[in-house]
XYZ file of C-alpha atoms in Angstrom:
596
model
C 24.357 16.772 3.018
C 22.593 19.640 1.247
C 19.878 21.790 2.749
C 17.092 20.076 0.785
C 18.097 16.631 2.028
C 18.372 17.884 5.605
C 14.927 19.448 5.346
C 13.463 16.216 3.992
C 15.125 14.186 6.751
C 13.850 16.598 9.401
C 10.320 16.405 8.055
C 10.426 12.589 7.986
C 11.509 12.677 11.632
C 8.746 15.114 12.537
C 6.014 13.390 10.484
C 6.867 9.760 9.650
C 5.083 8.649 6.435
C 3.784 5.490 8.104
C 1.960 7.612 10.718
C 1.072 10.791 8.877
C -1.192 10.491 5.873
C -1.717 13.372 3.473
C -4.978 14.214 5.183
C -3.349 14.338 8.624
C -0.442 16.384 7.298
C -2.816 18.954 5.833
C -4.859 19.042 9.046
C -1.775 19.531 11.224
C -0.552 22.317 8.969
C -3.902 24.098 9.278
C -3.923 23.665 13.069
C -0.369 25.051 13.328
C -1.259 28.119 11.260
C -4.419 28.744 13.322
C -2.504 28.405 16.611
C 0.163 30.792 15.359
C -2.365 33.406 14.270
C -4.320 33.144 17.530
C -1.165 33.480 19.627
C -0.015 36.517 17.652
C -3.480 38.078 17.887
C -3.641 37.636 21.669
C -0.216 39.232 22.070
C -1.331 42.108 19.877
C -4.367 42.641 22.099
C -2.155 42.624 25.195
C -0.209 45.545 23.762
C 3.112 43.863 22.986
C 5.761 45.372 20.717
C 5.769 45.261 16.931
C 8.017 42.211 16.553
C 6.974 40.288 19.660
C 3.568 39.006 18.375
C 5.222 37.590 15.244
C 7.814 35.725 17.302
C 5.122 34.330 19.610
C 3.042 33.214 16.611
C 5.959 31.353 15.018
C 6.795 29.710 18.352
C 3.165 28.611 18.834
C 3.045 27.096 15.328
C 6.315 25.232 15.925
C 5.135 23.839 19.268
C 1.862 22.765 17.635
C 3.778 20.747 15.021
C 6.102 19.216 17.619
C 3.395 18.208 20.096
C 2.867 14.783 18.455
C 6.548 13.939 18.125
C 7.647 15.303 21.526
C 4.523 15.436 23.710
C 6.354 15.488 27.069
C 8.827 18.216 26.118
C 6.187 20.392 24.440
C 3.877 20.036 27.464
C 6.657 21.142 29.832
C 7.792 24.075 27.645
C 4.261 25.314 27.064
C 3.438 25.049 30.772
C 6.549 27.065 31.673
C 6.005 29.803 29.059
C 2.230 30.306 29.256
C 2.270 32.480 32.448
C 4.848 34.765 30.810
C 3.641 34.609 27.191
C -0.069 35.375 27.123
C -0.415 34.186 23.519
C 0.087 30.557 24.609
C -3.224 30.436 26.503
C -5.118 28.534 23.771
C -2.074 26.499 22.792
C -1.921 25.060 26.313
C -5.400 23.529 25.845
C -4.374 21.855 22.582
C -1.106 20.581 24.047
C -2.922 19.146 27.083
C -5.390 17.292 24.829
C -2.611 15.798 22.691
C -0.384 14.893 25.656
C -3.227 13.035 27.370
C -3.594 10.612 24.458
C -0.028 10.420 23.156
C 2.048 9.863 26.301
C 2.326 6.119 26.919
C 1.720 4.742 30.391
C -0.212 6.301 33.291
C 2.942 6.782 35.392
C 4.766 8.663 32.684
C 1.674 10.737 31.993
C 1.336 11.667 35.654
C 5.001 12.696 35.852
C 4.752 14.776 32.670
C 1.677 16.683 33.821
C 3.129 17.153 37.315
C 6.346 18.648 35.925
C 4.373 20.903 33.598
C 2.152 21.985 36.493
C 5.168 22.764 38.680
C 6.730 24.854 35.918
C 3.428 26.607 35.309
C 2.970 27.505 38.987
C 6.625 28.501 39.397
C 6.548 30.829 36.403
C 3.286 32.333 37.632
C 4.763 33.017 41.072
C 7.880 34.627 39.621
C 5.824 36.804 37.320
C 3.256 37.951 39.904
C 5.027 37.693 43.283
C 5.012 41.433 43.834
C 1.310 41.802 43.070
C -0.420 38.850 44.755
C -0.037 36.692 47.829
C 1.792 33.396 47.098
C -1.068 31.183 48.291
C -3.554 33.133 46.226
C -1.361 32.760 43.152
C -1.024 29.016 43.748
C -4.790 28.624 44.114
C -5.611 30.614 40.993
C -2.931 29.011 38.828
C -3.916 25.531 39.996
C -7.533 26.104 39.047
C -6.502 27.515 35.701
C -4.131 24.636 34.958
C -6.730 22.040 35.902
C -9.335 23.657 33.652
C -7.117 24.285 30.622
C -4.697 21.337 30.690
C -5.673 18.480 32.985
C -9.324 18.340 31.956
C -8.597 18.107 28.194
C -5.843 15.576 28.904
C -8.147 13.321 30.940
C -10.940 13.508 28.356
C -8.526 12.756 25.513
C -6.889 9.862 27.337
C -10.234 8.267 28.187
C -11.433 8.673 24.611
C -8.373 7.020 23.088
C -8.451 4.178 25.616
C -12.125 3.528 24.973
C -11.600 3.544 21.197
C -8.697 1.098 21.556
C -10.845 -1.164 23.712
C -13.695 -1.105 21.194
C -11.338 -2.003 18.360
C -9.923 -4.862 20.420
C -13.443 -6.115 21.148
C -14.322 -5.925 17.459
C -11.232 -7.920 16.514
C -11.995 -10.461 19.214
C -15.596 -10.735 18.080
C -14.515 -11.242 14.482
C -12.052 -13.922 15.542
C -14.723 -15.754 17.550
C -17.123 -15.653 14.608
C -14.469 -16.992 12.263
C -13.581 -19.768 14.691
C -17.240 -20.663 15.139
C -17.719 -20.753 11.362
C -14.688 -23.032 11.041
C -16.008 -25.393 13.719
C -19.438 -25.488 12.107
C -17.888 -26.016 8.709
C -15.871 -28.956 9.970
C -18.915 -30.494 11.658
C -21.021 -29.930 8.551
C -18.344 -31.486 6.344
C -18.102 -34.569 8.549
C -21.882 -35.010 8.554
C -22.098 -34.550 4.798
C -19.372 -37.106 4.256
C -21.235 -39.581 6.458
C -24.490 -39.002 4.561
C -22.689 -39.328 1.229
C -21.153 -42.616 2.276
C -24.522 -43.984 3.447
C -26.233 -42.898 0.238
C -23.511 -44.424 -1.892
C -23.516 -47.729 -0.022
C -27.293 -48.203 0.201
C -28.973 -46.398 -2.710
C -26.145 -47.038 -5.126
C -26.429 -50.753 -4.603
C -30.212 -50.785 -5.032
C -30.136 -48.637 -8.172
C -27.430 -50.821 -9.662
C -29.626 -53.897 -9.113
C -32.604 -52.148 -10.734
C -30.496 -51.188 -13.744
C -29.132 -54.723 -14.165
C -32.538 -56.400 -13.877
C -34.285 -53.962 -16.202
C -31.500 -54.362 -18.720
C -31.987 -58.127 -18.652
C -35.780 -57.775 -19.010
C -35.390 -55.404 -21.940
C -33.844 -58.204 -24.081
C -36.292 -60.878 -22.921
C -38.051 -62.267 -26.023
C -41.172 -63.171 -24.057
C -42.079 -59.497 -23.572
C -44.266 -57.600 -25.959
C -43.052 -54.401 -27.615
C -45.145 -52.304 -25.237
C -43.732 -54.092 -22.202
C -40.205 -53.841 -23.584
C -40.725 -50.082 -24.055
C -41.900 -49.726 -20.456
C -38.898 -51.683 -19.223
C -36.645 -49.376 -21.269
C -38.163 -46.386 -19.517
C -37.423 -48.044 -16.165
C -33.817 -48.752 -17.152
C -33.288 -45.184 -18.403
C -34.791 -43.774 -15.219
C -32.506 -45.944 -13.090
C -29.455 -44.862 -15.109
C -30.375 -41.179 -14.675
C -30.993 -41.787 -10.971
C -27.515 -43.291 -10.672
C -26.051 -40.262 -12.420
C -27.855 -37.860 -10.102
C -26.845 -39.929 -7.081
C -23.184 -39.600 -8.040
C -23.691 -35.841 -8.316
C -25.277 -35.620 -4.880
C -22.530 -37.718 -3.330
C -19.868 -35.532 -4.930
C -21.458 -32.349 -3.633
C -21.902 -33.769 -0.170
C -18.241 -34.748 -0.059
C -16.624 -31.736 -1.720
C -19.306 -29.022 -1.640
C -18.734 -28.331 -5.358
C -21.358 -28.808 -8.048
C -20.212 -30.541 -11.200
C -21.133 -28.683 -14.414
C -24.361 -29.926 -16.004
C -23.762 -31.887 -19.160
C -25.592 -30.842 -22.334
C -28.224 -33.020 -23.888
C -26.231 -35.688 -25.655
C -29.193 -37.776 -26.766
C -28.957 -40.103 -23.820
C -32.171 -38.890 -22.304
C -30.614 -36.614 -19.725
C -32.385 -33.272 -20.009
C -30.477 -30.033 -19.886
C -31.294 -27.928 -16.828
C -33.173 -24.980 -18.235
C -36.083 -24.078 -20.485
C -34.248 -25.879 -23.292
C -34.582 -29.128 -21.329
C -38.340 -28.914 -20.832
C -38.931 -30.665 -24.159
C -36.955 -33.649 -22.902
C -38.988 -33.674 -19.678
C -42.212 -33.767 -21.691
C -40.891 -36.517 -23.948
C -39.856 -38.582 -20.923
C -43.307 -38.140 -19.383
C -44.957 -39.231 -22.618
C -42.686 -42.256 -22.836
C -43.875 -43.226 -19.354
C -47.454 -43.353 -20.646
C -48.684 -39.884 -19.699
C -50.615 -37.589 -22.022
C -48.654 -34.315 -21.942
C -49.026 -31.277 -24.218
C -46.410 -28.485 -24.419
C -47.244 -25.005 -25.699
C -45.048 -21.930 -26.066
C -46.262 -18.391 -26.757
C -44.622 -15.025 -27.060
C -41.158 -14.169 -28.287
C -38.565 -16.322 -26.475
C -36.131 -14.333 -24.410
C -33.061 -15.466 -22.455
C -33.374 -15.743 -18.684
C -30.781 -15.373 -15.991
C -29.159 -18.767 -15.278
C -30.854 -19.100 -11.890
C -34.305 -18.193 -13.288
C -33.819 -20.514 -16.285
C -32.904 -23.324 -13.933
C -35.913 -22.550 -11.708
C -38.268 -22.845 -14.693
C -36.911 -26.313 -15.451
C -37.319 -27.418 -11.844
C -40.879 -26.098 -11.612
C -41.992 -28.016 -14.694
C -40.158 -31.130 -13.496
C -41.764 -31.054 -10.043
C -45.242 -30.267 -11.426
C -45.065 -33.150 -13.903
C -43.911 -35.567 -11.237
C -46.714 -34.518 -8.908
C -49.263 -34.828 -11.711
C -48.553 -38.397 -12.739
C -47.887 -39.392 -9.128
C -51.089 -38.027 -7.552
C -53.370 -38.108 -10.629
C -52.264 -41.101 -12.733
C -53.694 -41.160 -16.234
C -54.695 -37.466 -16.181
C -54.054 -35.177 -19.129
C -51.321 -32.608 -18.463
C -50.851 -29.248 -20.200
C -47.522 -27.366 -19.951
C -47.414 -23.741 -21.096
C -44.470 -21.372 -21.348
C -45.535 -17.808 -22.031
C -42.951 -15.071 -22.569
C -44.428 -11.828 -21.246
C -42.712 -8.416 -21.652
C -41.188 -8.508 -18.176
C -41.267 -12.140 -17.071
C -41.738 -15.748 -18.044
C -45.003 -17.389 -16.986
C -44.749 -21.135 -16.440
C -47.971 -23.084 -15.981
C -48.553 -26.813 -15.548
C -52.186 -27.949 -15.245
C -53.462 -31.488 -14.936
C -57.048 -32.658 -15.197
C -58.654 -35.030 -12.737
C -57.135 -38.490 -12.918
C -57.402 -41.848 -11.269
C -56.963 -42.482 -7.608
C -53.396 -42.233 -6.398
C -51.801 -45.453 -5.111
C -51.935 -45.867 -1.354
C -48.189 -46.436 -1.099
C -47.195 -43.422 -3.199
C -43.895 -41.935 -2.069
C -44.153 -38.238 -1.136
C -41.805 -36.203 0.993
C -44.192 -33.241 1.189
C -41.406 -30.753 0.370
C -41.735 -30.430 -3.422
C -44.062 -27.433 -3.609
C -42.365 -25.765 -0.643
C -39.062 -26.041 -2.476
C -40.606 -24.476 -5.588
C -41.814 -21.457 -3.608
C -38.331 -21.009 -2.121
C -36.591 -21.446 -5.471
C -38.819 -18.852 -7.159
C -38.336 -16.389 -4.311
C -34.554 -16.648 -4.573
C -34.703 -15.419 -8.194
C -37.265 -12.666 -7.503
C -40.346 -14.576 -8.680
C -43.312 -16.334 -7.130
C -45.232 -19.593 -7.399
C -48.915 -20.435 -6.886
C -50.168 -23.989 -6.568
C -53.734 -25.114 -5.952
C -56.803 -26.834 -7.335
C -58.586 -25.446 -10.380
C -62.298 -24.936 -10.881
C -64.015 -28.247 -11.354
C -61.248 -30.782 -10.973
C -57.540 -30.912 -11.409
C -54.509 -29.077 -10.088
C -52.437 -26.147 -11.329
C -48.896 -24.966 -10.657
C -48.125 -21.492 -12.056
C -44.987 -19.404 -11.654
C -43.794 -15.953 -12.699
C -40.026 -15.662 -13.144
C -38.233 -12.414 -14.052
C -35.883 -12.477 -16.991
C -32.846 -11.342 -15.078
C -31.846 -10.885 -11.405
C -28.098 -10.141 -11.264
C -26.212 -12.271 -8.808
C -29.061 -14.723 -8.124
C -27.671 -18.194 -7.725
C -29.302 -21.517 -7.001
C -27.949 -23.536 -4.081
C -25.996 -26.374 -5.728
C -26.786 -28.914 -3.031
C -30.525 -28.242 -3.270
C -30.319 -28.637 -7.051
C -28.530 -31.936 -6.797
C -30.953 -33.298 -4.208
C -33.870 -32.166 -6.409
C -32.292 -33.961 -9.360
C -31.983 -37.207 -7.480
C -35.458 -36.862 -5.951
C -37.028 -36.227 -9.348
C -35.312 -39.267 -10.845
C -36.385 -41.441 -7.951
C -40.002 -40.303 -8.228
C -39.933 -40.799 -11.984
C -38.624 -44.323 -11.482
C -41.380 -45.028 -8.962
C -44.038 -43.678 -11.337
C -42.617 -45.662 -14.267
C -42.852 -48.859 -12.259
C -46.602 -48.367 -11.882
C -47.260 -47.451 -15.535
C -49.618 -49.898 -17.309
C -49.475 -51.077 -20.885
C -52.581 -49.145 -21.923
C -52.193 -45.472 -22.771
C -54.624 -42.970 -21.298
C -57.456 -41.572 -23.325
C -56.787 -38.632 -25.589
C -56.086 -35.366 -23.938
C -58.575 -32.559 -24.217
C -57.779 -29.702 -26.512
C -57.694 -27.175 -23.692
C -57.389 -27.413 -19.950
C -59.765 -25.328 -17.821
C -58.362 -22.902 -15.314
C -55.373 -21.693 -17.328
C -53.750 -18.322 -16.863
C -55.225 -15.852 -19.394
C -53.050 -14.246 -22.012
C -51.529 -10.888 -21.264
C -50.621 -11.332 -17.645
C -51.237 -12.972 -14.314
C -54.875 -12.844 -13.142
C -55.668 -10.838 -10.108
C -55.480 -12.904 -6.994
C -53.840 -15.818 -8.809
C -50.674 -15.381 -6.789
C -51.558 -14.357 -3.236
C -48.875 -12.398 -1.462
C -46.181 -10.263 -2.976
C -42.515 -11.119 -3.096
C -40.770 -9.582 -0.113
C -37.166 -10.297 -1.021
C -34.876 -13.249 -0.605
C -32.111 -14.118 1.770
C -29.401 -11.546 2.440
C -26.725 -14.003 1.393
C -26.308 -16.587 -1.339
C -27.625 -19.311 0.921
C -29.486 -19.200 4.237
C -27.541 -20.188 7.298
C -24.130 -18.966 6.187
C -22.011 -17.112 8.741
C -20.460 -13.725 7.969
C -16.709 -13.515 7.549
C -16.309 -10.409 9.661
C -17.960 -9.178 12.798
C -20.489 -6.378 12.677
C -19.215 -3.096 14.074
C -19.710 -2.507 17.766
C -22.100 0.326 18.232
C -22.624 2.386 21.319
C -22.107 5.770 22.854
C -19.467 7.826 21.099
C -16.081 7.915 22.796
C -15.903 11.670 22.288
C -19.272 12.098 23.999
C -18.230 9.988 26.981
C -14.914 11.800 27.230
C -16.702 15.124 27.122
C -19.020 13.848 29.847
C -16.032 13.143 32.092
C -14.601 16.533 31.242
C -17.948 18.110 32.141
C -17.926 16.315 35.513
C -14.409 17.531 36.221
C -15.471 20.998 35.106
C -18.373 20.910 37.547
C -15.990 20.084 40.370
C -13.719 22.907 39.301
C -16.716 25.224 39.129
C -17.609 24.381 42.717
C -14.008 24.975 43.788
C -13.967 28.236 41.881
C -17.199 29.260 43.610
C -15.660 28.714 47.031
C -12.591 30.594 45.837
C -14.689 33.552 44.701
C -16.538 33.554 48.032
C -13.184 33.641 49.806
C -11.902 36.451 47.576
C -15.042 38.531 48.078
C -14.708 38.162 51.852
C -11.028 39.022 51.674
C -11.738 42.106 49.563
C -14.348 43.324 52.037
C -11.765 43.045 54.826
C -9.390 45.368 52.970
C -11.612 48.097 51.500
C -13.390 51.222 52.798
C -15.515 53.923 51.197
C -14.621 57.528 50.659
C -17.153 58.519 53.346
C -15.457 56.314 55.936
C -12.130 57.879 55.034
C -13.505 61.404 55.487
C -14.952 60.645 58.939
C -11.541 59.732 60.368
C -9.794 62.810 61.846
C -6.078 63.301 62.419
C -5.180 63.178 66.103
C -7.784 60.510 66.896
C -6.886 57.698 69.234
C -5.169 54.823 67.386
C -7.247 52.082 68.982
C -10.471 53.921 68.272
C -9.498 54.379 64.608
C -8.444 50.731 64.190
C -11.723 49.571 65.709
C -13.615 51.558 63.052
C -11.479 50.293 60.123
C -10.861 46.793 58.684
C -7.684 45.007 59.706
C -6.264 45.196 56.162
C -4.364 41.890 56.461
C -5.842 40.283 53.310
C -4.759 39.415 49.786
C -6.513 42.597 48.625
C -3.890 44.806 50.288
C -0.907 42.508 49.753
C 1.983 44.390 48.110
C 0.564 47.910 48.607
C 3.089 48.885 51.273
C 5.870 51.091 49.970
C 4.145 51.950 46.687
C 2.836 55.371 47.725
C 4.393 58.531 49.192
C 7.121 58.169 51.783
C 5.828 57.185 55.215
C 6.515 59.325 58.310
C 9.580 58.259 60.257
C 8.789 55.809 63.038
C 5.117 55.538 62.056
C 3.053 52.353 61.699
C 0.802 52.685 58.636
C -2.373 50.845 57.595
C -3.090 50.760 53.820
C -6.635 50.000 52.590
C -8.213 49.900 49.139
C -10.901 52.310 48.105
C -14.265 51.009 46.858
C -14.193 53.681 44.151
C -12.762 52.844 40.728
C -9.862 54.710 39.190
C -10.084 56.335 35.792
C -6.807 54.671 34.907
C -7.139 50.935 34.256
C -3.671 50.168 35.667
C -4.102 52.183 38.890
C -5.957 51.524 42.130
C -7.093 54.215 44.640
C -5.927 53.518 48.203
C -6.150 55.173 51.649
C -3.263 55.200 54.109
C -3.462 55.830 57.875
C -0.219 56.315 59.845
C -0.036 56.014 63.644
C 2.654 57.071 66.131
C 2.605 57.208 69.939
C -1.016 55.930 69.987
C -2.346 58.722 67.768
C -3.286 59.106 64.084
C -0.658 61.469 62.741
C -1.371 61.240 58.980
C -3.940 60.045 56.450
C -3.480 60.162 52.678
C -5.512 59.220 49.599
C -3.511 58.354 46.460
C -3.313 55.881 43.578
C -0.813 53.096 43.068
C 0.077 51.099 39.975
C -0.062 47.325 40.269
C-alpha cells in the first residue's frame, strides 16, 4: 500500500465521511490550528526553548483532531500532560467539553474523567512536590480541574442530552399528528361513503323518476308548444341534476374531482366565464327576462377566479328567479385593468312562494369563494327595489384552487334549485325588461363603500381543516443557554470553595511570615522560649520546603525558617529569615533569599 492510500485510509478512520461533512472538516481544521498556535504561544511566554513550543503546538493540534475519534484516550493524555506542559491549559478545556458529549454512558464518562483527574493530580504532585505541601497541591489542582474540565464536560453533556430529547419529542409529535390525520381521514372517508350511498339511493331514484315523467310529458300531443317547451326545460334540468349528482357521489367516495366536460351542445354549461352565456340562455328558457352585457377588453383569469365568476353568476341568477319571480335581471361582466367586476342585479318581482327551498348558505359560499381567490363580494338591496350581487375578482392569484367537493355540491345545489324554479314557471312570459337597471356599479371602478371591508387573506392551506404533515418545531430555551446556566451554578460553587481556600491560604501565610522590623528586634543569645513566643510557629504551607535551601545550619541546632513580608527584586526568589536555637538559646539568625 502506497503512502497516499495509507494517508487516505488514516483520514477516513479519523474523520468518517458519514459523520464529517465538509463544513465540519473545515471547522475542525481551524480549531486544530488555533489550538496549536495557542499552545505554542503559551510555551513561548513561559520561556521554553526554541524547538519546544513548536513540538507542543503540533501535539496540541494532533490531540484536537483526535478528541472526537478517541475522546477517552485524549482526555487521559491531556490530563496527564497539562501539569507538565503549560501550553495544554486551553486544550484541556476543549477536550473536557468534547469528552462530556462524546463519551457514551454515564458510567463510562465518570470513569474517564476520574482517570484523567487522577493523572492530572499525580502529575501535579510529581512536578511540584518539592515546592508545595501535598494537601495544598491536591486542593489547588482539584479546583483547577473542576473549573477547566469537569464544568465544560457537564455543560456539554447536558446540552447534547437536552437536544436529543427535543429531537425525540419532535419526532414523536410528528408521528402523533400523522396518526391523528390518518384516523381522521379514515373516519372522514367512511362518513363520505355513507353520505354518497344515501344520496345515490334516495336522490338518484327521485331524479330518475322526474326525468322519466318529464320525458313522457314532452311527447304528449295534448300539450301546447309552450307547455312542451317548459316540460323540456324540466327534463333538461333533471338530466343535469343527475349528472351533478354522479359527480358529487364520485367525489364523496374517492375525493377526486372529475374533469369538467366542455360545452357539447347538451345544455351543460362550461364552468367559467365562457359558460355564463349558457347560464343566461337556460334562465331565459325557464321564462326569465335576463340581459347579459360585457364591457372592456376580455382578459384571461386564473382558473380558480374564472370558476368563481361562473359560480357567482349562477348563484345570483338562481336567487333572483327564486326570491323575485318574474323580475328583470341584468348581468354585467366588466373587465377592468386589474380585475374583473361581475354584477347581477334584479328588479323587484312578484312575491316568492311560501315553500321556496333555501339553504341560506348561497351568499355565504360566494363570499368564501371570492376570498379564496383574493377577491370580494357584496350583496344587498339596491335603491328603490331589487337586489344586487357584485364581485371583484383579480385576474391571477398563483396557486389558488377551488375546493373540488364544494364545487360539486354547488353544482348539484344549483341544478336542484333550477329544477325547483322551472317547476313553478308559468306559460306567460314576464313583461319586457327595462333598458337599464338602477343601482349598477359605475364604469371605471368599484364605488366607494360598495364593498365594505377589505380582503384580509385566505386560508393558510388549500382547504380549511387540513392537518399538517409534519409537526411544528419545538421552541423553548436554548440548550446552550441552559447548559451554560448549569456551568455557571457549578462555577459559583467552585468560587465559594475557592474563597474558603484563599481565606485558608491567607491565614496560613500570616502564620509563616514576619516583617524586617520583627527580625531586627530579635537579638542573638535571647532565651529560646521567649523568642518562639514572639515569632509565628512557621508550620504552614507557606514555609513548606524552605528547610535546607539556605546556608548550612549550625551543627546540632534546631532552626525556624520564616518568610519575609518584603518582596524580592528577583521574581524567582523569596526573602526568608532563619533562627537557630541550641541549648535553649538563640545562637544564630540569618536573612537570605531562596529559589523556589
